[in-house]
Structure formats: C-alpha cells, structure tokens
C-alpha cells in the first residue's frame, strides 16, 4: 500500500536495524541525526526536525 501523507523517518548514523532504508516513495524523507539509537544526544535537533515537518 502506498503512503499518501508525508513521512519523515529519523535514524541515527550506523543503526543496523532502522526501518528507514526500507521505506520508499515520493513522500518519504529520511534524516540521519547523530549516531546510534540515542541520536548521539542530539535531541534538540531531533525536536527541530519533527516540528518542522508538521
């Protein structure tokens, strides 16, 4: 099934189990923030990315 709504998938650098690489489509945006599961502690950047995409 195709997604018609915009989707932002956020992953940490080096995440081997992230679903982001498998998501495809014109409305999919993948963003890499920091490193690993905890985004390298870049939580404010994570918040900024999420709020910008609303």
CSV table of N, CA and C in Angstrom, one decimal:
chain,number,residue,atom,x,y,z
A,1,UNK,N,0.8,-1.2,0.0
A,1,UNK,CA,0.0,0.0,0.0
A,1,UNK,C,0.9,1.2,0.0
A,2,UNK,N,0.5,2.2,-0.8
A,2,UNK,CA,1.3,3.4,-0.9
A,2,UNK,C,0.9,4.5,0.1
A,3,UNK,N,1.8,5.2,0.6
A,3,UNK,CA,1.6,6.2,1.6
A,3,UNK,C,1.3,7.5,0.9
A,4,UNK,N,0.2,8.2,1.2
A,4,UNK,CA,0.0,9.5,0.5
A,4,UNK,C,0.3,10.7,1.4
A,5,UNK,N,0.5,10.4,2.7
A,5,UNK,CA,0.9,11.5,3.6
A,5,UNK,C,2.4,11.6,3.7
A,6,UNK,N,2.9,12.8,4.0
A,6,UNK,CA,4.3,12.9,4.2
A,6,UNK,C,4.8,12.1,5.4
A,7,UNK,N,5.9,11.4,5.2
A,7,UNK,CA,6.5,10.7,6.3
A,7,UNK,C,8.0,11.1,6.5
A,8,UNK,N,8.4,11.4,7.7
A,8,UNK,CA,9.8,11.6,8.0
A,8,UNK,C,10.3,10.5,8.9
A,9,UNK,N,11.3,9.8,8.4
A,9,UNK,CA,11.9,8.7,9.2
A,9,UNK,C,13.2,9.2,9.6
A,10,UNK,N,13.4,9.1,10.9
A,10,UNK,CA,14.7,9.6,11.5
A,10,UNK,C,15.4,8.4,12.1
A,11,UNK,N,16.7,8.4,11.8
A,11,UNK,CA,17.6,7.3,12.2
A,11,UNK,C,18.9,7.9,12.7
A,12,UNK,N,19.6,7.1,13.6
A,12,UNK,CA,20.9,7.5,14.0
A,12,UNK,C,21.9,6.9,13.0
A,13,UNK,N,23.0,7.5,12.8
A,13,UNK,CA,24.1,7.0,12.0
A,13,UNK,C,24.5,5.6,12.5
A,14,UNK,N,24.7,4.7,11.6
A,14,UNK,CA,25.2,3.4,12.0
A,14,UNK,C,24.1,2.4,12.6
A,15,UNK,N,22.8,2.8,12.5
A,15,UNK,CA,21.7,2.0,13.0
A,15,UNK,C,21.5,0.8,12.0
A,16,UNK,N,21.8,-0.4,12.5
A,16,UNK,CA,21.7,-1.5,11.5
A,16,UNK,C,20.2,-2.0,11.5
A,17,UNK,N,19.4,-1.7,12.4
A,17,UNK,CA,18.0,-2.2,12.5
A,17,UNK,C,17.0,-1.2,12.2
A,18,UNK,N,17.4,0.0,11.6
A,18,UNK,CA,16.4,1.0,11.3
A,18,UNK,C,15.5,0.6,10.1
A,19,UNK,N,14.3,1.0,10.2
A,19,UNK,CA,13.3,0.7,9.1
A,19,UNK,C,13.5,1.8,8.0
A,20,UNK,N,14.1,2.9,8.2
A,20,UNK,CA,14.2,4.0,7.3
A,20,UNK,C,14.7,3.5,5.9
A,21,UNK,N,15.8,2.8,5.8
A,21,UNK,CA,16.2,2.4,4.4
A,21,UNK,C,15.2,1.6,3.6
A,22,UNK,N,14.3,0.9,4.3
A,22,UNK,CA,13.4,0.1,3.5
A,22,UNK,C,12.1,0.9,3.0
A,23,UNK,N,12.0,2.1,3.6
A,23,UNK,CA,10.8,2.9,3.2
A,23,UNK,C,11.1,3.6,1.8
A,24,UNK,N,10.2,3.5,0.9
A,24,UNK,CA,10.4,4.1,-0.4
A,24,UNK,C,9.1,4.8,-0.8
A,25,UNK,N,9.3,5.9,-1.6
A,25,UNK,CA,8.2,6.6,-2.1
A,25,UNK,C,8.4,8.1,-2.2
A,26,UNK,N,7.6,8.8,-2.9
A,26,UNK,CA,7.8,10.3,-3.1
A,26,UNK,C,7.6,11.1,-1.9
A,27,UNK,N,6.8,10.6,-0.9
A,27,UNK,CA,6.5,11.3,0.3
A,27,UNK,C,7.4,10.9,1.5
A,28,UNK,N,8.4,10.1,1.3
A,28,UNK,CA,9.3,9.6,2.3
A,28,UNK,C,10.5,10.5,2.4
A,29,UNK,N,10.8,11.0,3.6
A,29,UNK,CA,12.1,11.7,3.8
A,29,UNK,C,12.8,11.0,4.9
A,30,UNK,N,14.0,10.6,4.7
A,30,UNK,CA,14.9,10.0,5.7
A,30,UNK,C,15.9,11.0,6.2
A,31,UNK,N,16.1,11.1,7.5
A,31,UNK,CA,17.0,12.0,8.0
A,31,UNK,C,17.9,11.3,9.0
A,32,UNK,N,19.2,11.4,9.0
A,32,UNK,CA,20.1,10.8,9.9
A,32,UNK,C,20.6,11.9,10.9
A,33,UNK,N,20.4,11.6,12.1
A,33,UNK,CA,20.9,12.6,13.2
A,33,UNK,C,21.8,11.8,14.2
A,34,UNK,N,22.9,12.4,14.4
A,34,UNK,CA,23.8,11.8,15.4
A,34,UNK,C,24.2,10.4,15.1
A,35,UNK,N,24.6,9.7,16.1
A,35,UNK,CA,25.0,8.3,16.0
A,35,UNK,C,24.2,7.4,16.9
A,36,UNK,N,23.8,6.2,16.4
A,36,UNK,CA,23.2,5.2,17.2
A,36,UNK,C,21.8,5.5,17.6
A,37,UNK,N,21.3,4.6,18.4
A,37,UNK,CA,19.9,4.5,18.9
A,37,UNK,C,19.5,5.8,19.6
A,38,UNK,N,20.4,6.5,20.2
A,38,UNK,CA,20.1,7.7,21.0
A,38,UNK,C,20.5,9.0,20.3
A,39,UNK,N,20.7,8.9,19.0
A,39,UNK,CA,20.9,10.0,18.1
A,39,UNK,C,22.1,10.8,18.6
A,40,UNK,N,23.1,10.2,19.2
A,40,UNK,CA,24.3,10.9,19.6
A,40,UNK,C,24.0,12.1,20.6
A,41,UNK,N,22.8,12.0,21.3
A,41,UNK,CA,22.4,13.0,22.2
A,41,UNK,C,21.9,14.3,21.6
A,42,UNK,N,21.7,14.3,20.3
A,42,UNK,CA,21.3,15.5,19.6
A,42,UNK,C,19.8,15.6,19.6
A,43,UNK,N,19.2,15.7,20.8
A,43,UNK,CA,17.8,15.7,21.0
A,43,UNK,C,17.1,17.0,20.5
A,44,UNK,N,17.8,18.1,20.7
A,44,UNK,CA,17.2,19.3,20.2
A,44,UNK,C,17.0,19.3,18.7
A,45,UNK,N,18.0,18.8,18.0
A,45,UNK,CA,18.0,18.7,16.6
A,45,UNK,C,16.8,17.8,16.2
A,46,UNK,N,16.6,16.7,16.9
A,46,UNK,CA,15.5,15.8,16.6
A,46,UNK,C,14.2,16.5,16.8
A,47,UNK,N,14.0,17.3,17.8
A,47,UNK,CA,12.8,18.0,18.0
A,47,UNK,C,12.6,19.0,16.9
A,48,UNK,N,13.6,19.7,16.5
A,48,UNK,CA,13.5,20.7,15.4
A,48,UNK,C,13.1,20.0,14.1
A,49,UNK,N,13.6,18.9,13.8
A,49,UNK,CA,13.2,18.1,12.6
A,49,UNK,C,11.8,17.7,12.6
A,50,UNK,N,11.3,17.2,13.8
A,50,UNK,CA,9.9,16.7,13.9
A,50,UNK,C,9.0,17.9,13.8
A,51,UNK,N,9.2,19.0,14.4
A,51,UNK,CA,8.3,20.1,14.4
A,51,UNK,C,8.3,20.8,13.0
A,52,UNK,N,9.4,20.8,12.3
A,52,UNK,CA,9.4,21.4,11.0
A,52,UNK,C,8.5,20.7,10.0
A,53,UNK,N,8.4,19.4,10.2
A,53,UNK,CA,7.6,18.6,9.2
A,53,UNK,C,6.1,18.5,9.5
A,54,UNK,N,5.7,19.1,10.5
A,54,UNK,CA,4.2,19.0,10.8
A,54,UNK,C,3.4,19.5,9.7
